[in-house]
Structure formats: structure tokens, C-alpha cells
CSV table of C-alpha atoms in Angstrom, one decimal:
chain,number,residue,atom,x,y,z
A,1,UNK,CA,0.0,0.0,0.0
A,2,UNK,CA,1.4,3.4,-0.6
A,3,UNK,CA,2.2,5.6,2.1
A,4,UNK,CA,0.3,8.1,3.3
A,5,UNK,CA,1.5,11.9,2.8
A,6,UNK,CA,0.6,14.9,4.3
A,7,UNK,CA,-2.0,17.3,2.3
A,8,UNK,CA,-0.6,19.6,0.0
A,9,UNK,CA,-1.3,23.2,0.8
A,10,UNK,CA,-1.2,26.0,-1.7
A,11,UNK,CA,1.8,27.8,-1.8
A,12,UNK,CA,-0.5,30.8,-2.6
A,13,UNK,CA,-2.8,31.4,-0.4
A,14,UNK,CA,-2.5,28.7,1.9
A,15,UNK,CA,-5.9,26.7,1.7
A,16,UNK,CA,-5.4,22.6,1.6
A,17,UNK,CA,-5.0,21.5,-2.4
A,18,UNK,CA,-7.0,18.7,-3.9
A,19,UNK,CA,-5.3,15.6,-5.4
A,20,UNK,CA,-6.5,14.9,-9.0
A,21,UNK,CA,-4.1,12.4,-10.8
A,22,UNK,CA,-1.0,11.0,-11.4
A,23,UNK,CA,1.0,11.1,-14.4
A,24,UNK,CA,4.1,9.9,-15.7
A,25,UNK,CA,7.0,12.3,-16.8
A,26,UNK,CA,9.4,11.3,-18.5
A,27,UNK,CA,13.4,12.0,-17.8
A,28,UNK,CA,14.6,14.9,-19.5
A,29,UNK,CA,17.9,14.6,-18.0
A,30,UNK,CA,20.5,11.9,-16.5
A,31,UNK,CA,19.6,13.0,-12.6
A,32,UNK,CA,16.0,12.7,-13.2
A,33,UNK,CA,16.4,9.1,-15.4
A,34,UNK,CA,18.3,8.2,-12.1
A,35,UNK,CA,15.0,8.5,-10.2
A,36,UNK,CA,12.4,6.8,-12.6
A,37,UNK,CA,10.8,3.8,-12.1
A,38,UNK,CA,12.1,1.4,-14.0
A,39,UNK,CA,8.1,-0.1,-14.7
A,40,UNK,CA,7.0,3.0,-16.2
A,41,UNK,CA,9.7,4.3,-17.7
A,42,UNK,CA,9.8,7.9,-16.1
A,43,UNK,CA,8.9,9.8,-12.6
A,44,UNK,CA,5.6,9.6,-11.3
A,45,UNK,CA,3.9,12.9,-10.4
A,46,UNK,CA,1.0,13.9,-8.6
A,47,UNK,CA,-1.2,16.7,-9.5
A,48,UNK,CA,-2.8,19.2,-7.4
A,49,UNK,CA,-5.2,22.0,-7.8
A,50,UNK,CA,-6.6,24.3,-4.9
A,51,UNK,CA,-10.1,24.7,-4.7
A,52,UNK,CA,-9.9,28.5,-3.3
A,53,UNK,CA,-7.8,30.4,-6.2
A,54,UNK,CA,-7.2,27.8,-8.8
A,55,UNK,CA,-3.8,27.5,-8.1
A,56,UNK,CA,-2.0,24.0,-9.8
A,57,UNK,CA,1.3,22.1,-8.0
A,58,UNK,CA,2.9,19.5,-9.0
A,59,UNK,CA,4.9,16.9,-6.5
A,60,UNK,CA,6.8,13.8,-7.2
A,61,UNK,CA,5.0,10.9,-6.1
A,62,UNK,CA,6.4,8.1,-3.6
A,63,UNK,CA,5.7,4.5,-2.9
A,64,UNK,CA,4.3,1.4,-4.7
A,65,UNK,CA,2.5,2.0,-7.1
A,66,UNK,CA,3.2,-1.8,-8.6
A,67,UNK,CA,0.2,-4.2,-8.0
């Protein structure tokens, strides 16, 4: 099971941000191609939109994600 991670609050204006998805990115460099998961091919990335000003964030995503 993946671990559980704190809420993501806006950097803005400070109001808790709703998780939407997860994507994979793909490395654009050597450091990040050192970090993807070797299953998908690139970084996973969750997505994050705040419900009060709109405001979108972006944060690497940890744990399992393998079934």
C-alpha cells in the first residue's frame, strides 16, 4: 500500500489543495532518469489543484505504485 503523505497546501494562499491524478514524466535529463521507475519508464507525479484560487502544484510521487 502506498504511504500516506501529508495534504498539499497552496503555496498561494495557503488553503489545503485537492489531489487529482497522477502522471508519468518522462526524464529529460540523467539526474532525473536516475530516479524513474524502472516499470513505467519515467517519474511519477501527482497533481494538485486548490479549490480556493485555482492555483496547480505539482509533487513527485512516492511509494508502490506496482500491484
Amino acid at each position: 500500500m502506498p504511504e500516506k503523505r501529508p495534504k498539499l497546501l497552496c503555496p498561494k494562499c495557503g488553503a489545503t489543495m485537492n489531489h487529482h491524478a497522477e502522471k508519468i514524466v518522462f526524464p529529460l535529463d540523467p539526474r532525473e532518469a536516475a530516479r524513474a521507475d524502472p516499470a513505467f519508464g519515467g517519474l511519477v507525479e501527482e497533481f494538485h489543484s486548490c479549490p480556493n484560487c485555482g492555483n496547480s502544484e505539482t509533487r513527485e510521487a512516492t511509494g508502490s505504485f506496482h500491484a
